[in-house]
Tab-separated table of C-alpha atoms in Angstrom:
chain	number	residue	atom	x	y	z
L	1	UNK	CA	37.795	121.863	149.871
L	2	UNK	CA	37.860	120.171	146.865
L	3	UNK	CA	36.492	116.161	146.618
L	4	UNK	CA	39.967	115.058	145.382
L	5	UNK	CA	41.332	116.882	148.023
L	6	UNK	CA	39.919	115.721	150.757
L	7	UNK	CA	39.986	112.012	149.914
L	8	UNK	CA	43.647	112.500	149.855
L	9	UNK	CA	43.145	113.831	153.444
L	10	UNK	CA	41.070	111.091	154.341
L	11	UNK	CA	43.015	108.367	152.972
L	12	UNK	CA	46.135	110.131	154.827
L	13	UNK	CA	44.366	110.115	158.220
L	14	UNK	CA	43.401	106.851	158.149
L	15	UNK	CA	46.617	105.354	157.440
L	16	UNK	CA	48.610	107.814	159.701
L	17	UNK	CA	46.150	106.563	162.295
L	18	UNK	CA	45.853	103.234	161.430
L	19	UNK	CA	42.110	103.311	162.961
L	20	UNK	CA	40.510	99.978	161.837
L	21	UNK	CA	38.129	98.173	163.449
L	22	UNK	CA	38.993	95.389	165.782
L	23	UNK	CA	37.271	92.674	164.001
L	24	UNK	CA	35.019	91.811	166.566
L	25	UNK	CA	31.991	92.585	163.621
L	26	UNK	CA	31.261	96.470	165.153
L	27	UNK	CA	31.628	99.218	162.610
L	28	UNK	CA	33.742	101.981	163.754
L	29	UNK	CA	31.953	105.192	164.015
L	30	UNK	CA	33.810	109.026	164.194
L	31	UNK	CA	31.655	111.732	165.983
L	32	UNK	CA	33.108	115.490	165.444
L	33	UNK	CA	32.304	117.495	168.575
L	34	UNK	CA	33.288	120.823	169.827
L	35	UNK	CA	35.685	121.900	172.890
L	36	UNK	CA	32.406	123.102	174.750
L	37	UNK	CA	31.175	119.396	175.052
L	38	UNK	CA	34.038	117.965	176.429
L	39	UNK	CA	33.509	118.278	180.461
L	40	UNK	CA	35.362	120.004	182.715
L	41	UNK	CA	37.861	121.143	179.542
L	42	UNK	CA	38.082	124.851	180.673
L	43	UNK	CA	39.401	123.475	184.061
L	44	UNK	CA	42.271	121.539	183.204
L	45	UNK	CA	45.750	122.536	183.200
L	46	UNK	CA	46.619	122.425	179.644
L	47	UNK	CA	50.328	123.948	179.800
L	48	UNK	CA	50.853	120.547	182.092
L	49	UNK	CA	48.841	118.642	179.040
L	50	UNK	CA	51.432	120.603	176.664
L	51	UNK	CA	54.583	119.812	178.481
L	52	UNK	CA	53.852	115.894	177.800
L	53	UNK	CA	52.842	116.409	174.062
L	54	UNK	CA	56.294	117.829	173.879
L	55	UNK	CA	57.807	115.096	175.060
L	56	UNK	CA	56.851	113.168	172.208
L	57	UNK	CA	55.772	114.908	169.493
L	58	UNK	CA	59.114	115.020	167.879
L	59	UNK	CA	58.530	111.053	166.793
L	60	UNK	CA	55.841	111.639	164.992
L	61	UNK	CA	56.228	110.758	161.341
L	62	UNK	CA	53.316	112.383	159.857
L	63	UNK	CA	53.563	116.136	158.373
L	64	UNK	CA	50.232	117.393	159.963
L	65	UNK	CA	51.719	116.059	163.584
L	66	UNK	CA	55.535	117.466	162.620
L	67	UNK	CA	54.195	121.284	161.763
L	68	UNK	CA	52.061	121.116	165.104
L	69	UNK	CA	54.884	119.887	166.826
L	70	UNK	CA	57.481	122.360	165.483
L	71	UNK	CA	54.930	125.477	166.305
L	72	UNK	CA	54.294	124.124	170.057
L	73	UNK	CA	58.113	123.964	170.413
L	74	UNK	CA	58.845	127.220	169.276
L	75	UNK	CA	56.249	129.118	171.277
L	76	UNK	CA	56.976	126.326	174.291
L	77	UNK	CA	58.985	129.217	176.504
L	78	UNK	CA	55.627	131.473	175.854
L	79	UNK	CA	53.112	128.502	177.214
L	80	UNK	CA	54.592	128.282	179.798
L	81	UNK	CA	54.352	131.312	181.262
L	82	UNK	CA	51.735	132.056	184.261
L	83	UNK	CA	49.117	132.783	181.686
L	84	UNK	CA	50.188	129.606	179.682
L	85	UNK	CA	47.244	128.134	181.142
L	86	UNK	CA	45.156	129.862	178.844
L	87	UNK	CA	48.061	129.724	176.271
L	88	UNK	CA	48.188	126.315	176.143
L	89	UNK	CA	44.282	125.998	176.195
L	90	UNK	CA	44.321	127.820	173.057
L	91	UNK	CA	47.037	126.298	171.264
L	92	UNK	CA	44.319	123.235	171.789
L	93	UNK	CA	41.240	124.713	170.426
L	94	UNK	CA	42.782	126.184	167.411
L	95	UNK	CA	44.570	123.488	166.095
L	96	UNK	CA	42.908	120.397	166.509
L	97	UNK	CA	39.057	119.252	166.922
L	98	UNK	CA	37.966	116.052	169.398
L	99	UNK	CA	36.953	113.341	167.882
L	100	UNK	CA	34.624	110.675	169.245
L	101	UNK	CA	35.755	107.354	167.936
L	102	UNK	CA	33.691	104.285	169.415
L	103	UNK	CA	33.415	100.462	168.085
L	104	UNK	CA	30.122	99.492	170.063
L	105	UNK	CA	31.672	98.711	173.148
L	106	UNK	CA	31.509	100.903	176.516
L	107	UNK	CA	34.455	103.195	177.831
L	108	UNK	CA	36.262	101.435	180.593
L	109	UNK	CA	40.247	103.096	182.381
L	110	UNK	CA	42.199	100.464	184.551
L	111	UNK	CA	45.265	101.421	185.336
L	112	UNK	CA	48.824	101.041	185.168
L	113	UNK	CA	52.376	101.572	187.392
L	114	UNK	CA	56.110	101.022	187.427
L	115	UNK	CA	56.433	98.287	190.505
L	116	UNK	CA	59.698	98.553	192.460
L	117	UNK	CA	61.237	95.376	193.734
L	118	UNK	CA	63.922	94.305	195.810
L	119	UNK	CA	66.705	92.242	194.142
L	120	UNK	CA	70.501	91.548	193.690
L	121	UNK	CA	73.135	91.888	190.714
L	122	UNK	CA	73.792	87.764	192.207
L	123	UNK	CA	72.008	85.035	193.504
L	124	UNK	CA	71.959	84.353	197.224
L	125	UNK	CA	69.457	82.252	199.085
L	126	UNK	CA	66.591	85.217	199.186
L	127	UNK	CA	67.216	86.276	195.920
L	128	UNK	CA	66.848	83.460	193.821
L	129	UNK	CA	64.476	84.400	191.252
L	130	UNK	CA	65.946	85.619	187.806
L	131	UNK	CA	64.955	88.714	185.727
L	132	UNK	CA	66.415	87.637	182.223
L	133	UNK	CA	67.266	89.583	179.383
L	134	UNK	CA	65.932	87.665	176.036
L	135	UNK	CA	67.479	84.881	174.254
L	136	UNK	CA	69.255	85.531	170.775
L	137	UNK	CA	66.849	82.566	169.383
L	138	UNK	CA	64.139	83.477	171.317
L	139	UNK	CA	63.901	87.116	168.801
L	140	UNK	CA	63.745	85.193	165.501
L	141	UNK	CA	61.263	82.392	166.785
L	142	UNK	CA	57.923	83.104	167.246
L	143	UNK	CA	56.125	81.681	169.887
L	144	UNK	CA	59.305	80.683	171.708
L	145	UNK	CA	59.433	78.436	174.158
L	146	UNK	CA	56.314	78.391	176.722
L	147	UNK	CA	56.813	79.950	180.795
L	148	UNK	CA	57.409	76.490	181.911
L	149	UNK	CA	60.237	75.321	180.179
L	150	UNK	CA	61.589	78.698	180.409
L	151	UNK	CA	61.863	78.689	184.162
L	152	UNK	CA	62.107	75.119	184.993
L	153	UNK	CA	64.532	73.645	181.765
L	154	UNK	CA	68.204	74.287	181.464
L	155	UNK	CA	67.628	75.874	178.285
L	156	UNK	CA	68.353	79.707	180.553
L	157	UNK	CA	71.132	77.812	182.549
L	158	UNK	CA	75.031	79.012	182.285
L	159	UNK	CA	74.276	81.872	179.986
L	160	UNK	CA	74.821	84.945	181.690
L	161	UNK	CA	71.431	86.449	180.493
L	162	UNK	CA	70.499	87.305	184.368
L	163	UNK	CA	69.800	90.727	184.773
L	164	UNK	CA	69.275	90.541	188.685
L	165	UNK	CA	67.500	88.462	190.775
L	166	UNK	CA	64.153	89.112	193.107
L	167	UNK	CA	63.237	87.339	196.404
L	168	UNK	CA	59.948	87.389	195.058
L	169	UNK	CA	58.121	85.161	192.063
L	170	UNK	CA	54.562	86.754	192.376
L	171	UNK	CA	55.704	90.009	192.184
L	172	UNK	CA	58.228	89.456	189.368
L	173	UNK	CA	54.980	87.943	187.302
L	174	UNK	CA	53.238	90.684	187.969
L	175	UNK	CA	56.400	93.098	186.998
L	176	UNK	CA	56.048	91.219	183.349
L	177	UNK	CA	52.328	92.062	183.488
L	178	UNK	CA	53.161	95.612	183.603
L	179	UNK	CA	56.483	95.310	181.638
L	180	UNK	CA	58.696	98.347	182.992
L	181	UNK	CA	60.066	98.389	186.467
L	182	UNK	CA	62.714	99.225	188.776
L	183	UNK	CA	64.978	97.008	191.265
L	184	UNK	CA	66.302	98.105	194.234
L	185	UNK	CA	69.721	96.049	195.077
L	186	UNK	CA	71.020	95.044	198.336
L	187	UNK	CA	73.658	97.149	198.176
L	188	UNK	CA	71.846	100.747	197.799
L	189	UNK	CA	71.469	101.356	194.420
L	190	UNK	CA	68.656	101.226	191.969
L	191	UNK	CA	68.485	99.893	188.276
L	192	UNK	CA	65.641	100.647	186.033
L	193	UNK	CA	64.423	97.594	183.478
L	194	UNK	CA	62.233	97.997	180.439
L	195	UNK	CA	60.404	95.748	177.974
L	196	UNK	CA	63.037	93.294	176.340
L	197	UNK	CA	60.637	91.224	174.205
L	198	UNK	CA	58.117	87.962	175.149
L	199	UNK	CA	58.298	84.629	173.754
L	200	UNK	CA	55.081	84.803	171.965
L	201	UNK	CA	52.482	82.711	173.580
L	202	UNK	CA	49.099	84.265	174.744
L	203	UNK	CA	48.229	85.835	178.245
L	204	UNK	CA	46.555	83.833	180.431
L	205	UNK	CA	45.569	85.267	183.536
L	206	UNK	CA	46.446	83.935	186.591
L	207	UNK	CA	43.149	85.527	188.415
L	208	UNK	CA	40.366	83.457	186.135
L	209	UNK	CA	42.708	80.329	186.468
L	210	UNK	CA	42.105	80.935	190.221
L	211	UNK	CA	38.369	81.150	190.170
L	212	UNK	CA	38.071	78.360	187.541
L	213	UNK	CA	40.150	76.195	189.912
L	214	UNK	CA	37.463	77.348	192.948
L	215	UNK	CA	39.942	78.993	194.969
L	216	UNK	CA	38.187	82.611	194.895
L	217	UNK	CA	34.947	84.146	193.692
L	218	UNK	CA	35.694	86.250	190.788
L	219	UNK	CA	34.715	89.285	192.924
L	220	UNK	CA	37.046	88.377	195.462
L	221	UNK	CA	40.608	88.338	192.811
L	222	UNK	CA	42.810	91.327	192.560
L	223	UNK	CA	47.458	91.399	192.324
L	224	UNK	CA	47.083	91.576	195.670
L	225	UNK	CA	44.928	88.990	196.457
L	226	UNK	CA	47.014	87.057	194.302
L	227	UNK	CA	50.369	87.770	195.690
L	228	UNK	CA	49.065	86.991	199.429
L	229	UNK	CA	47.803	83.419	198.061
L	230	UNK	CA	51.382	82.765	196.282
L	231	UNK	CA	53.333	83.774	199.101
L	232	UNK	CA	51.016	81.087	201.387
L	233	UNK	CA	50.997	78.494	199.054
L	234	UNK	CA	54.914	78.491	197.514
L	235	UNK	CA	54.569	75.026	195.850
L	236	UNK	CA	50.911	75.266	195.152
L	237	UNK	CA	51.718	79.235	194.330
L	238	UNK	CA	54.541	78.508	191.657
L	239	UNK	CA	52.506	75.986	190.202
L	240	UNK	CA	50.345	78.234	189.414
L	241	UNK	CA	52.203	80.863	187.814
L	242	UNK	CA	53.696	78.876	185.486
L	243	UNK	CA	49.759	78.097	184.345
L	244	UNK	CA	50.253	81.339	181.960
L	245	UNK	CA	52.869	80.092	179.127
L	246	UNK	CA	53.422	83.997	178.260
L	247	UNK	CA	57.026	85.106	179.208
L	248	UNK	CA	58.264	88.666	179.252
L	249	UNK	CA	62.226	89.334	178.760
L	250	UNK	CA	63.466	92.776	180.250
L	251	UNK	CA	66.421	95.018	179.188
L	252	UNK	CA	68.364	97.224	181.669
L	253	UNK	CA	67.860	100.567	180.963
L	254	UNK	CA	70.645	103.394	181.787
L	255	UNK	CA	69.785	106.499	179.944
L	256	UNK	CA	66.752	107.560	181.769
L	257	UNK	CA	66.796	109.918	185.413
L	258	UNK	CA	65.755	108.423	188.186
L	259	UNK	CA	63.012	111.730	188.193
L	260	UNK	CA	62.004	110.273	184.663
L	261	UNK	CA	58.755	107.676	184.353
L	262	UNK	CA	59.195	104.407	182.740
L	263	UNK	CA	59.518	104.162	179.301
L	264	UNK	CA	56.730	103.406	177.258
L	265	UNK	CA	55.684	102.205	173.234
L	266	UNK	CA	57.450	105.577	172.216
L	267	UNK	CA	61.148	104.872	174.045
L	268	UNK	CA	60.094	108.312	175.941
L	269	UNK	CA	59.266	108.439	179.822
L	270	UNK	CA	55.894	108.152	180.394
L	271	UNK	CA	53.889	110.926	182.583
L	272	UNK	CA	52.207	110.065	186.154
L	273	UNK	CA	48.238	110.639	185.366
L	274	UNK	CA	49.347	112.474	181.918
L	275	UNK	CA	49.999	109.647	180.067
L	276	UNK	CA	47.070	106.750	178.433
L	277	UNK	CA	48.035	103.307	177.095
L	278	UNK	CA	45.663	102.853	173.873
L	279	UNK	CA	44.822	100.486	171.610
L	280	UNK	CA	46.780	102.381	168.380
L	281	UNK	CA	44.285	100.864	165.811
L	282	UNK	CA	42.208	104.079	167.000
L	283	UNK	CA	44.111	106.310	168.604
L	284	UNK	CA	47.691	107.951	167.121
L	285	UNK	CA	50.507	107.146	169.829
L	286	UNK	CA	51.230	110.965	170.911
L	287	UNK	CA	47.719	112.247	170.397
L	288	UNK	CA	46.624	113.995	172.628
L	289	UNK	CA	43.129	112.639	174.458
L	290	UNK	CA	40.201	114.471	176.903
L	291	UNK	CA	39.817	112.273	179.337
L	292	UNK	CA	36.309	111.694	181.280
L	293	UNK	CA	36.439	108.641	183.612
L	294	UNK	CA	33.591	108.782	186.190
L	295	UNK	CA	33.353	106.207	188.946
L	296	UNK	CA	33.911	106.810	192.714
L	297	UNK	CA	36.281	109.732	192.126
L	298	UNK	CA	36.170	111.085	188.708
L	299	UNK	CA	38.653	112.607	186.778
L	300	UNK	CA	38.393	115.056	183.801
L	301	UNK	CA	41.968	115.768	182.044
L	302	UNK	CA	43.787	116.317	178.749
L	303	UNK	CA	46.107	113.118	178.929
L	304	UNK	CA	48.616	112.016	175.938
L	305	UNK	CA	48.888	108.462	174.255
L	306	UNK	CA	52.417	107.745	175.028
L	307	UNK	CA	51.960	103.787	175.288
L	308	UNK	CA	50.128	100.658	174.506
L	309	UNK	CA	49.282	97.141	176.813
L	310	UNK	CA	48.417	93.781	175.304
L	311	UNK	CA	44.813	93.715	177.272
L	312	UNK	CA	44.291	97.573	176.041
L	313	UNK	CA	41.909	96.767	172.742
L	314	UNK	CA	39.278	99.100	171.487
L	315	UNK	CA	38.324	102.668	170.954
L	316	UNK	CA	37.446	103.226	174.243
L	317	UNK	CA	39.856	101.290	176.424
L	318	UNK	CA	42.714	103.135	178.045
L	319	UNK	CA	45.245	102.664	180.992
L	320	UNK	CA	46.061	105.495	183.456
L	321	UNK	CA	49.800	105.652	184.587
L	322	UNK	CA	49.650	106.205	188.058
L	323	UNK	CA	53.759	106.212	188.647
L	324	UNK	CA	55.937	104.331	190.667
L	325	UNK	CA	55.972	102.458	193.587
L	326	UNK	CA	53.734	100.290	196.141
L	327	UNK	CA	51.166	103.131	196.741
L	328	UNK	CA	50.873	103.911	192.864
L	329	UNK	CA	50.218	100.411	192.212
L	330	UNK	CA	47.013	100.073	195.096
L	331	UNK	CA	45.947	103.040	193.499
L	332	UNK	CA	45.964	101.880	189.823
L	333	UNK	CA	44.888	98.451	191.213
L	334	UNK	CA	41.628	100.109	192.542
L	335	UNK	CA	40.699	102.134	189.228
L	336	UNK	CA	38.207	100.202	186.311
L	337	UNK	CA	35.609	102.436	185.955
L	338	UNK	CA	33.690	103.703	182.669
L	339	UNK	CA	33.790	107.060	180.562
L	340	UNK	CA	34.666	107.691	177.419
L	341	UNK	CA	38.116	109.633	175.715
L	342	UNK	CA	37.674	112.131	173.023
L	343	UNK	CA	40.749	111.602	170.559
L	344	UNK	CA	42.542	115.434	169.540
L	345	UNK	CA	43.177	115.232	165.923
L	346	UNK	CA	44.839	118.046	163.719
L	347	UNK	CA	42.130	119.558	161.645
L	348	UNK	CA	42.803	118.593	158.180
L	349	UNK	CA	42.846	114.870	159.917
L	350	UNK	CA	39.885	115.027	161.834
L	351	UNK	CA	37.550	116.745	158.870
L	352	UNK	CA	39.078	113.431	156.816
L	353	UNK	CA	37.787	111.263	159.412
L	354	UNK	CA	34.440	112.863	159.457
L	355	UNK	CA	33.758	114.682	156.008
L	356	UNK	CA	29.809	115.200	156.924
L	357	UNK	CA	31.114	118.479	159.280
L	358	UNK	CA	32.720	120.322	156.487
């Protein structure tokens, strides 16, 4: 390949990728490896891998992405066949190459789930907490107002902008920590609510306000933790909640199954254990990414970059989606453990990103 050539490639890769370091001072280093050094690869279930990069592929802007795209849909029905395993393994290998991206800081996967709460379309005397959808001058002013005045001013008052209401405050603050979620209403149904927009102001987490203020060791915090000592301490509890001025808005979503995960950065369902939150200033949203997260019970799986999370920043920080419900939510609770991710470029991309390998 000629020099001209493939600084066009190289210049198109990194702004298709927009992988820039984070500023924190560490250079950003790209490490070309080969399918045999990714562990556990031949074991995964790649058509299962496939079936999620479908689901998102078509939003890709880039050409490289789009032809890759295009030829996995139009040999999808042949993946997928009982040998698609192997199919799908080697649509893989012989399109793209892994890519080791890393900014000086250690792998780490937490993890990530759709809560499910118990609400009403009206207010009552147990569901009293709103779920509002965002202000028309909250969009074009940024930062908004702060939590506080939000939820105790009359600034929300008479509007209409109630969505449904929760019995609930800690776990509605928790639902805006995750930002997708569903409701189930009093009288049998279920409505699904996505990301609206936030007012602005920084996180600030409720946990290390906790510890600073002596009320647990730092070991000790966790949501649930949390939760217990709101529901214990209602005064002292909302008090506290309203310590972190960030406020997420919701909208209600319609257009998705009930079957269907959340939706995520793309506007497309997300995928229980298929589908990483990234930081996108290294890793392409709908990339596919090898997976190795070690810990007590470790896990070794072609996942796909469908979504992103204010505390995900960094090369090698990811979130696992771990689904819906009270049991996915202990279970992504539980999971921070280290390991790195491999990032699955398209070839032409990935021999930009690291010209030394040609």
């Amino acid at each position: 390949m000629s020099a001209v050539l493939r600084d066009f490639f190289r210049a198109a890769a990194l702004a298709g990728a927009a992988m820039t370091a984070s500023g924190a001072g560490a250079e950003t280093t790209y490490k070309m490896l080969d399918f045999s050094q990714l562990n556990g690869w031949e074991d995964d279930n790649h058509a299962a891998a496939l079936k999620v990069f479908l689901e998102t592929c078509p939003d890709l802007e880039d050409q490289d992405w789009q032809s890759l795209c295009a030829l996995a849909q139009s040999q999808a029905q042949l993946l997928s066949q009982p040998e698609g395993k192997t199919g799908a393994r080697s649509f893989f290998e012989l399109f793209f190459r892994p890519v080791l991206i890393e900014d000086g800081t250690p792998g780490l996967f937490t993890g990530y789930f759709e809560p499910e709460l118990d609400g009403s379309r009206y207010r009552t005397s147990r569901f009293r907490y709103p779920v509002y959808r965002m202000p028309p001058e909250a969009k074009h002013t940024n930062p908004w107002l702060p939590r506080r005045d939000i939820l105790t001013g009359p600034v929300m008052q008479g509007r209409g902008l109630e969505i449904a209401w929760v019995d609930d405050p800690a776990e509605l603050c928790f639902l805006q920590i995750q930002g997708s979620g569903r409701i189930r209403l009093n009288d049998g149904s279920t409505i699904r609510i996505g990301y609206g927009g936030a007012n602005g102001h920084p996180y600030r987490s409720i946990g290390t306000e906790m510890v600073r203020r002596g009320i647990y060791k730092a070991h000790q915090v966790s949501a649930q933790v949390i939760k217990a000592w709101v529901r214990r301490n209602p005064v002292a509890g909302r008090e506290l909640l309203l310590h972190n001025p960030s406020y997420v808005f919701f909208r209600e979503i319609r257009k998705i199954r009930p079957s269907k995960g959340p939706v995520g950065a793309m506007n497309r369902s997300v995928t229980t254990l298929r589908t990483l939150a990234v930081d996108p200033k290294y890793t392409p949203l709908g990339a596919p990414v090898w997976m190795e997260k070690d810990g007590e019970t470790q896990m070794r799986r072609l996942m796909i970059a469908q979504d992103t999370g204010s505390a995900i920043k960094g090369a090698q920080r990811a979130d696992v989606f771990y689904g819906t419900g009270d049991s996915a939510g202990q279970a992504a609770g539980r999971l921070r453990d280290p390991g790195r991710m491999v990032v699955l470029l398209p070839i032409q991309r990935a021999f930009a990103l690291v010209p030394d390998e040609y």
